[in-house]
Tab-separated table of C-alpha atoms in Angstrom:
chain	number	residue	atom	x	y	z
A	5	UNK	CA	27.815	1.655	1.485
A	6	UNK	CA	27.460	1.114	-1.891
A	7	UNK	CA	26.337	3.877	-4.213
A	8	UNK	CA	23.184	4.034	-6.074
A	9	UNK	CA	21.076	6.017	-8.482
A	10	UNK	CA	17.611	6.794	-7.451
A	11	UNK	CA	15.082	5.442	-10.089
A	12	UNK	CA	11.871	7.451	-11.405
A	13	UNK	CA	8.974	6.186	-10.044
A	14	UNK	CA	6.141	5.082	-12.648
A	15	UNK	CA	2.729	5.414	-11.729
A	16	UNK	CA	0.811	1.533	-12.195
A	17	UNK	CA	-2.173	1.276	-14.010
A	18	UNK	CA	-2.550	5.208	-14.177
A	19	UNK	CA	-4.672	5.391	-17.346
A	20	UNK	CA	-6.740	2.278	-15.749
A	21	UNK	CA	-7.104	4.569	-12.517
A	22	UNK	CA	-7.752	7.875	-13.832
A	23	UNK	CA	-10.616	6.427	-16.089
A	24	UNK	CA	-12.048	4.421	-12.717
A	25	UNK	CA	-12.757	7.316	-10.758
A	26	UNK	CA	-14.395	8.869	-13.433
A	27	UNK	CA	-13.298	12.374	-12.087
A	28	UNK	CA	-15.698	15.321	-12.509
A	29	UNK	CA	-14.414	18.774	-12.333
A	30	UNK	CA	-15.627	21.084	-9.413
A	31	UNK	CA	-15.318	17.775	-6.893
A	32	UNK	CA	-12.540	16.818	-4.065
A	33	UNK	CA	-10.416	14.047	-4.984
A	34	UNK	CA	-8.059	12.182	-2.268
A	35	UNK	CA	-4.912	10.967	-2.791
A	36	UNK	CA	-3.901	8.498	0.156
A	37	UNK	CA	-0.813	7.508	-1.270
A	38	UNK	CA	0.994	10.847	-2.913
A	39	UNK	CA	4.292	8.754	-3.741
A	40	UNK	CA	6.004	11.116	-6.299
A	41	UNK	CA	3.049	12.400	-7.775
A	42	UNK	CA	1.960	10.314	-11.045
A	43	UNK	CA	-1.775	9.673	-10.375
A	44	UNK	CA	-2.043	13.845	-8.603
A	45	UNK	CA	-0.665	15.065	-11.038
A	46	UNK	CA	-2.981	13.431	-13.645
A	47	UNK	CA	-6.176	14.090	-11.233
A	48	UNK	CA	-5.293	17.595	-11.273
A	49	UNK	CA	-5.100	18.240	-14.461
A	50	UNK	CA	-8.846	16.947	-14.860
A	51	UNK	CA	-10.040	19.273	-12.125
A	52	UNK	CA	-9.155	22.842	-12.924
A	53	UNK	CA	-12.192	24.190	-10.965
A	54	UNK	CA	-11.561	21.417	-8.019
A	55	UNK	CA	-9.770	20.220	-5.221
A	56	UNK	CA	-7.092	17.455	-4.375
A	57	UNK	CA	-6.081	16.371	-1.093
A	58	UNK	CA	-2.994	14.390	-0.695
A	59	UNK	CA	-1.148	12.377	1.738
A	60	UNK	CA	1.854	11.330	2.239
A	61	UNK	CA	4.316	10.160	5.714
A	62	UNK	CA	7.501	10.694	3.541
A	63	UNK	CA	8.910	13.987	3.528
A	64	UNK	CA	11.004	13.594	0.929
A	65	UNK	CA	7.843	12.473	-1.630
A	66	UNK	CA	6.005	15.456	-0.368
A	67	UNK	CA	8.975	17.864	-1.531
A	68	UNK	CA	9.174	16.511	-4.892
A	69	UNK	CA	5.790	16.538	-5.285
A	70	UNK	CA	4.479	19.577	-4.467
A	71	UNK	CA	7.015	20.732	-7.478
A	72	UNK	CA	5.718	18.330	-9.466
A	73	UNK	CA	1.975	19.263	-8.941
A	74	UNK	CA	2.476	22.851	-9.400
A	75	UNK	CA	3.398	22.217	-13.149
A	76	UNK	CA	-0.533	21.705	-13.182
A	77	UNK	CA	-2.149	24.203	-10.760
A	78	UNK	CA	-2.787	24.866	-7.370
A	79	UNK	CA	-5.539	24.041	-6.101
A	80	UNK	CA	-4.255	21.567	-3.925
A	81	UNK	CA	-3.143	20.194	-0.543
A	82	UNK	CA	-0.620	17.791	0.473
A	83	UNK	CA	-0.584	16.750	4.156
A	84	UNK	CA	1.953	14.576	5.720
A	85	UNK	CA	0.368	12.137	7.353
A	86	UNK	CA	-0.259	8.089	7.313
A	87	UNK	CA	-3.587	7.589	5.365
A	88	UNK	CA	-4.372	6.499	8.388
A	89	UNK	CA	-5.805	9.453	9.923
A	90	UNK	CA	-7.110	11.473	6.393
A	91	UNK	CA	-10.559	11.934	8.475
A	92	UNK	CA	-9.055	14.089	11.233
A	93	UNK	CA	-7.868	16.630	8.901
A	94	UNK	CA	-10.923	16.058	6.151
A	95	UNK	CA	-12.481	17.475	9.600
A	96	UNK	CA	-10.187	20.644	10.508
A	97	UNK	CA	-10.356	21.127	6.516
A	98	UNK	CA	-14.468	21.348	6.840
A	99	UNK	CA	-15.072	18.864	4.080
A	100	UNK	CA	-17.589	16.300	4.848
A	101	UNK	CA	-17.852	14.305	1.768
A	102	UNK	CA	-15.415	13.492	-1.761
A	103	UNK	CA	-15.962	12.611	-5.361
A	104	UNK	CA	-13.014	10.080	-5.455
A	105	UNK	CA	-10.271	8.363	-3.535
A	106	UNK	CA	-7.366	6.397	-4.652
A	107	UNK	CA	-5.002	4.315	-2.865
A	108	UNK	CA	-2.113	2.944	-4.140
A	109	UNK	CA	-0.704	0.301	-1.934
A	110	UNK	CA	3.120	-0.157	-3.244
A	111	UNK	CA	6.126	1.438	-2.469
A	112	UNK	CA	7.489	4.292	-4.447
A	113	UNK	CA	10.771	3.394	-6.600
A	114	UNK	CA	12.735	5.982	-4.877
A	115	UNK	CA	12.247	4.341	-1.671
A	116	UNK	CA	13.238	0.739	-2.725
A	117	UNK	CA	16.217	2.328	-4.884
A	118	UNK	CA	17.698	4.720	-2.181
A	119	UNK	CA	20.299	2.740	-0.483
A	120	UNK	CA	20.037	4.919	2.792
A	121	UNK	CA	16.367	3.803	3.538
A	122	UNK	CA	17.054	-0.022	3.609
A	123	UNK	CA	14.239	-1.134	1.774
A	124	UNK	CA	16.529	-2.937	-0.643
A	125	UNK	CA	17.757	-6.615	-0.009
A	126	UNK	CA	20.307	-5.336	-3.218
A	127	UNK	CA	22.060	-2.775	-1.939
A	128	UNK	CA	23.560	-2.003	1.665
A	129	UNK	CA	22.247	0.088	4.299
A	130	UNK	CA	21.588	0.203	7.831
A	131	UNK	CA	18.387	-1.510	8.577
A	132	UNK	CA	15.727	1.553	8.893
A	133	UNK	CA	12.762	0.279	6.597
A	134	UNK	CA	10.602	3.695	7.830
A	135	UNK	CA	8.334	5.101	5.479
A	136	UNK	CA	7.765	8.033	8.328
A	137	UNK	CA	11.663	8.756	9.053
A	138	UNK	CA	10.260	10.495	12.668
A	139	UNK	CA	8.437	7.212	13.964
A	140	UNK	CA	10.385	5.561	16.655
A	141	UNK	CA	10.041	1.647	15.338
A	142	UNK	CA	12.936	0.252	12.297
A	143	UNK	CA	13.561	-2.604	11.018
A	144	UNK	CA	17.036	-3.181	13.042
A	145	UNK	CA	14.718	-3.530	16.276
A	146	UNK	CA	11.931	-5.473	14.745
A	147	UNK	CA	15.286	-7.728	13.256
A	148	UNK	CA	17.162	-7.824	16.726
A	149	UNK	CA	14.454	-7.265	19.572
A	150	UNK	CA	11.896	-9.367	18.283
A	151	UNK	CA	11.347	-12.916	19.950
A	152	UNK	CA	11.308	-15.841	17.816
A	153	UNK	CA	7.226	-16.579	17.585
A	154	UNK	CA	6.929	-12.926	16.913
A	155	UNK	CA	9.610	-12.948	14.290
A	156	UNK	CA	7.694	-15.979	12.770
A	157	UNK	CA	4.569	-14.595	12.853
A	158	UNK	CA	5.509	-11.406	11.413
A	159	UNK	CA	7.786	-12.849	8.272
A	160	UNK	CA	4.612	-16.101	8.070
A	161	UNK	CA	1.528	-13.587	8.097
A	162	UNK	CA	3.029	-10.177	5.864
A	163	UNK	CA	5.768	-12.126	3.828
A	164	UNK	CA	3.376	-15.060	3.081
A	165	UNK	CA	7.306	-17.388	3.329
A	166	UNK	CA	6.669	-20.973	4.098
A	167	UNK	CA	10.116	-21.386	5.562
A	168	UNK	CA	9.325	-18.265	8.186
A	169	UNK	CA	10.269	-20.851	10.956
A	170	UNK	CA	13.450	-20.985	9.758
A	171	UNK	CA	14.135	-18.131	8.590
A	172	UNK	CA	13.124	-16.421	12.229
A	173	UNK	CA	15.014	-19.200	13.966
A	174	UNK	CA	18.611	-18.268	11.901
A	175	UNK	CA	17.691	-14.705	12.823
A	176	UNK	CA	17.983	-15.634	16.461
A	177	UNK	CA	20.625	-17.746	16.119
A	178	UNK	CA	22.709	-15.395	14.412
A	179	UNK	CA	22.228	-12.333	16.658
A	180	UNK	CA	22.779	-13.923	19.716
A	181	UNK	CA	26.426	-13.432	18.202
A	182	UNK	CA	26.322	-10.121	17.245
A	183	UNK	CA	23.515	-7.368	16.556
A	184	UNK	CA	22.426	-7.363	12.997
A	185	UNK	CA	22.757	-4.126	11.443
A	186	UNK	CA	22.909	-4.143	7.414
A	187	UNK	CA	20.335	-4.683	4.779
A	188	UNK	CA	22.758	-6.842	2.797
A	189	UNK	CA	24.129	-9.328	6.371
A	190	UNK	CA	19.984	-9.704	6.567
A	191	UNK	CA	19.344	-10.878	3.460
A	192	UNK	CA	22.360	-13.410	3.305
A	193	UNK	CA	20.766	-14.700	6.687
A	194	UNK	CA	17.395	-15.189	5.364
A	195	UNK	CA	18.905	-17.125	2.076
A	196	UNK	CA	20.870	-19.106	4.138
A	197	UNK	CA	17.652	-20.163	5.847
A	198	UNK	CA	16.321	-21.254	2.840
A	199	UNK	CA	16.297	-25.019	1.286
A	200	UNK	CA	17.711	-25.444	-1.627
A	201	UNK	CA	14.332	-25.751	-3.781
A	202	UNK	CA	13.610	-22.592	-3.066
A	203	UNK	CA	16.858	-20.524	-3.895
A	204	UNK	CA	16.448	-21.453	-7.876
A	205	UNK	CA	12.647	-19.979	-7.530
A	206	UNK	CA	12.735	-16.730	-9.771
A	207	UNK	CA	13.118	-13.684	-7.709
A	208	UNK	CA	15.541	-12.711	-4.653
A	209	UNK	CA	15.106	-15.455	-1.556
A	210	UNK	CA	14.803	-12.583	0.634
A	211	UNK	CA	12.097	-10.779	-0.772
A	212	UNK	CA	9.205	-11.931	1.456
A	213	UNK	CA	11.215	-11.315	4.404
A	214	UNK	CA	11.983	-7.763	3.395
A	215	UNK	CA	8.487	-7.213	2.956
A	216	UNK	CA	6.816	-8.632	5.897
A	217	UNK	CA	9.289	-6.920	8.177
A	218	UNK	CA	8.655	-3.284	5.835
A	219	UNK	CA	5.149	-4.131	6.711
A	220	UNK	CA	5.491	-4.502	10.315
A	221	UNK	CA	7.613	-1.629	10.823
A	222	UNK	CA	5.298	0.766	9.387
A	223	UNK	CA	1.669	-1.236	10.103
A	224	UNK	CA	1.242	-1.308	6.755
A	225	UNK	CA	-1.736	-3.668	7.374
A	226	UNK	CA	-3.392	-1.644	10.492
A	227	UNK	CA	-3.348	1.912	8.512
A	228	UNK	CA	-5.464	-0.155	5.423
A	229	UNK	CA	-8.184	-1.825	7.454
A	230	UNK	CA	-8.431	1.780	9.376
A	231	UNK	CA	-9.242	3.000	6.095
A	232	UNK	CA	-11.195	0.661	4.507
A	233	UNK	CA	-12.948	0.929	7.444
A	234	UNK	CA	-13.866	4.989	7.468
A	235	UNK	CA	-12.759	6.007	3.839
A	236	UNK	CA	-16.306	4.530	2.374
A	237	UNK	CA	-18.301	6.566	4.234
A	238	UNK	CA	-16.710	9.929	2.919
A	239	UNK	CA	-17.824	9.236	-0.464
A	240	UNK	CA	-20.452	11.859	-2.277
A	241	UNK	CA	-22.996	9.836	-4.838
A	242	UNK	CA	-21.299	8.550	-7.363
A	243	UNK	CA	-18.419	9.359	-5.966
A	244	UNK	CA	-15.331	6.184	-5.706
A	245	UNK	CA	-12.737	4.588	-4.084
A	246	UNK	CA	-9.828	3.125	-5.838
A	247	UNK	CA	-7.410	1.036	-4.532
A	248	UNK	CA	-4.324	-0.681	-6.261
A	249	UNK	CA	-2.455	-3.598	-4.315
A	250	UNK	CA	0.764	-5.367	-5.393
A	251	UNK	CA	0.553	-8.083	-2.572
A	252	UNK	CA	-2.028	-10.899	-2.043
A	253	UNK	CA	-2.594	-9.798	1.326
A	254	UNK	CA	-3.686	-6.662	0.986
A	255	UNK	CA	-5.764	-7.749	-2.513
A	256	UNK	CA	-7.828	-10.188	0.062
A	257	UNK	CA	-8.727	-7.561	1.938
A	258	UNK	CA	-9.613	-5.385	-0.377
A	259	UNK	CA	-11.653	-7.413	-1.982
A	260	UNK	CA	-13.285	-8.592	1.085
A	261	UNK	CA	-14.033	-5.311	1.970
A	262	UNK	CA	-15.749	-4.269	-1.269
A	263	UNK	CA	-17.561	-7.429	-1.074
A	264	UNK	CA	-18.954	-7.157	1.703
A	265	UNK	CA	-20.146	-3.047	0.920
A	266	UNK	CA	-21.545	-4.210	-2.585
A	267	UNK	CA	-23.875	-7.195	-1.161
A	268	UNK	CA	-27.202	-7.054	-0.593
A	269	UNK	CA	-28.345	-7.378	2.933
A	270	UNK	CA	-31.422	-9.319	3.746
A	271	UNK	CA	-32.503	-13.540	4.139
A	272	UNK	CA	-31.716	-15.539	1.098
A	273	UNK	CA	-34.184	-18.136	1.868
A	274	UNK	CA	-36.649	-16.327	-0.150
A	275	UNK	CA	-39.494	-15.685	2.339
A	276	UNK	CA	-38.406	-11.838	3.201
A	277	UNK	CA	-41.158	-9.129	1.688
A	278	UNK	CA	-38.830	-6.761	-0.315
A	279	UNK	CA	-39.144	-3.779	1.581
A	280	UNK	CA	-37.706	-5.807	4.286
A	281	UNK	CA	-34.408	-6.409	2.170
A	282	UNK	CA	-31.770	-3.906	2.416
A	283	UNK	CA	-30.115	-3.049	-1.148
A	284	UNK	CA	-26.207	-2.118	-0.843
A	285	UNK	CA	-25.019	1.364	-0.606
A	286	UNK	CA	-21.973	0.431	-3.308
A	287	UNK	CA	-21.837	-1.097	-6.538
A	288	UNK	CA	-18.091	-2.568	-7.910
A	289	UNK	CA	-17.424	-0.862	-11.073
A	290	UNK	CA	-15.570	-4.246	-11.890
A	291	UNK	CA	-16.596	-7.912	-11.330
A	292	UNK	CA	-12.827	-8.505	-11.929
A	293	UNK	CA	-9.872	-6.402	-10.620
A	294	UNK	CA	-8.126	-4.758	-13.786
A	295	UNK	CA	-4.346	-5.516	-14.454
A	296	UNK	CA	-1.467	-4.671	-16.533
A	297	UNK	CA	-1.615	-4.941	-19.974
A	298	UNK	CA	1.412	-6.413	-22.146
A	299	UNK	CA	2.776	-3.339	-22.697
A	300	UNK	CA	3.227	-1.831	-18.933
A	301	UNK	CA	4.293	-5.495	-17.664
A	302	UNK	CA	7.001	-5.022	-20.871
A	303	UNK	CA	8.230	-1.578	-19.584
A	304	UNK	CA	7.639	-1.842	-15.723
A	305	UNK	CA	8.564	-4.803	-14.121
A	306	UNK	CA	7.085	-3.930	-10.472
A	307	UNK	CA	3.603	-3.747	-12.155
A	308	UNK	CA	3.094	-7.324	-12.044
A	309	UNK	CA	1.688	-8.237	-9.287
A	310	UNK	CA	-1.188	-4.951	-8.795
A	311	UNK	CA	-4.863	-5.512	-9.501
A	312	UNK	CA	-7.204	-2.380	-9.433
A	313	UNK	CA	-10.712	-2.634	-7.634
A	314	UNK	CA	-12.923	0.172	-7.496
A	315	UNK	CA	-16.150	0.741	-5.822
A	316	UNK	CA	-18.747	3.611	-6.487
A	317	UNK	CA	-21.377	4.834	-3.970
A	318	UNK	CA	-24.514	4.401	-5.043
C-alpha cells in the first residue's frame, strides 16, 4: 500500500456559516456533521452559557474532536451516530427544540487522504468506502455483488457519469475474472471505460464513480432527505438550519426542500380571502446560496463546488 500523510481538514465557508446561524448565547446548536471540528469549535466559542450537540458515525473524527473542542469549553456533546437519527437522542437528551443546525455535506480531508479507508481513487487501499467502520455494507461488495442495472443506476443517479453504462458494464466484465479488491485496480477500470473525450476533461476520470459508489455505501442520500425531512421542525423562532453541499445532487434537494418550507400556501388565482391563505413557517435568509470567495477557492481547492443555503423559522 502506498504511504500517505493525512491532510488537515479546513472547514468551507466557516465565516459564511457562523454568521448564517446568527448564534445567540444561552441556545442549543446542532452539529450534524462534526468532521474534525472547524465549524464546533467556532459555535462554541460563541456560546459560553450554551449547548452544542454533535454528531458524527466516524470514530476516529469524534476522538480528535472532542480534543479539539475542549480547547474551548465543555459544554458539549458529541454522539456517534448518522445524522440520521439526531431526533432519537434530541429525545433521551429531553430537548424539544434548537436555535441552529448546520450540516455540512462533504467529506472530511482525513477521510479522502487516509489510504486505509479507500475513499481515494489516488492512492491504494482495499475497497472499504465506510464512513461508519461497524456497518456491514463496503464498497468491495457494492463493486463485486452488485448486478449490472444496479451498478448503473447507482454510478448514473449519485455520480451524475454519462458513460455509467459503460463504466458498470467493464465492472462486470472484469470481475467475472477475478474479484476486484483495490481502490487503485477500480479506478483504472472505470478510466478504461471511458471515451477518449472525456479522459482530457480536468479532474480524475474516476471521480464520479468513486463518489456515487461512497454514496451508496453509506446512503448518503437516504440519511439527508430523513433529515430534511424532521430537522425543520426542531427549530426554536428564529432559530436556523444550515446546510453546505459540494455535489449538485444534494444542492437540488436542498434547495427543493427550502423551497418548498419558504412558499406560501394558498390558490394563486387570486380569488382566496386572505385569512384563507396560509403564510410559510420559514423564510430563506438568502435568495442565492453563498459561495467561496477568491481567496478560499485560492487556498482550498475542495471548496469549489459548496453553496450555503440557510433557512430561519419564522
Amino acid at each position: 500500500m502506498e504511504a500517505t500523510t493525512v491532510a488537515s481538514h479546513v472547514p468551507v465557508l466557516l465565516e459564511e456559516t457562523i454568521e448564517s446561524l446568527d448564534i445567540r448565547d444561552g441556545g442549543t446548536y446542532l452539529d450534524f456533521t462534526l468532521g474534525r471540528g472547524g465549524h464546533s469549535k467556532r459555535i462554541l466559542a460563541r456560546i459560553p452559557h450554551g449547548r452544542l450537540i454533535a454528531f458524527d458515525q466516524d470514530e476516529e473524527a469524534i476522538k480528535e474532536s472532542e480534543a479539539t473542542l475542549r480547547e474551548v469549553g465543555d459544554n458539549f456533546t458529541l454522539i456517534r451516530d448518522n445524522f440520521r437519527n439526531f431526533d432519537s437522542h434530541l429525545k433521551e437528551l429531553g430537548i424539544e427544540k434548537v436555535s441552529g443546525i448546520l450540516i455540512d455535506l462533504g467529506v472530511s480531508s482525513p477521510q479522502l487522504d487516509e489510504g486505509d479507508r479507500g475513499f481515494s481513487y489516488k492512492l491504494e487501499a482495499p475497497l472499504d468506502m465506510r464512513m461508519d467502520q461497524s456497518q456491514g455494507l463496503t464498497a468491495h461488495e457494492v463493486v463485486n455483488n452488485y448486478s449490472l442495472s444496479e451498478l448503473t443506476r447507482v454510478i448514473r443517479e449519485y455520480g451524475e457519469d454519462r458513460e455509467a453504462y459503460q463504466i458498470a458494464k467493464k465492472i462486470v466484465s472484469y470481475r467475472e475474472r477475478k474479484p476486484i479488491e483495490t481502490t487503485t485496480e477500480l479506478a483504472e477500470i472505470v478510466k478504461s471505460a471511458k471515451p477518449r473525450q472525456s479522459l482530457v476533461k480536468k479532474g480524475h476520470p474516476a471521480k464520479q464513480a468513486f463518489q456515487a459508489i461512497r454514496i451508496e455505501v453509506n446512503d448518503e442520500e437516504g440519511a439527508l432527505i430523513e433529515a430534511l425531512k424532521k430537522a425543520p421542525g426542531y427549530l426554536e423562532k428564529g432559530g436556523r438550519l444550515a446546510i453546505i453541499s459540494f455535489m449538485s445532487l444534494d444542492d437540488r434537494l436542498v434547495k427543493q426542500c427550502f423551497n418548498k418550507l419558504t412558499r406560501v400556501e394558498g390558490s394563486r388565482t387570486g380569488y382566496e380571502r386572505p385569512e384563507e391563505i396560509k403564510e410559510a413557517e420559514y423564510r430563506l435568509v438568502y435568495k442565492k446560496p453563498i459561495i467561496p470567495g477568491e481567496r478560499e477557492l485560492a487556498e482550498n481547492h475542495r471548496a469549489a463546488s459548496s453553496k450555503l443555503r440557510v433557512i430561519e423559522k419564522l
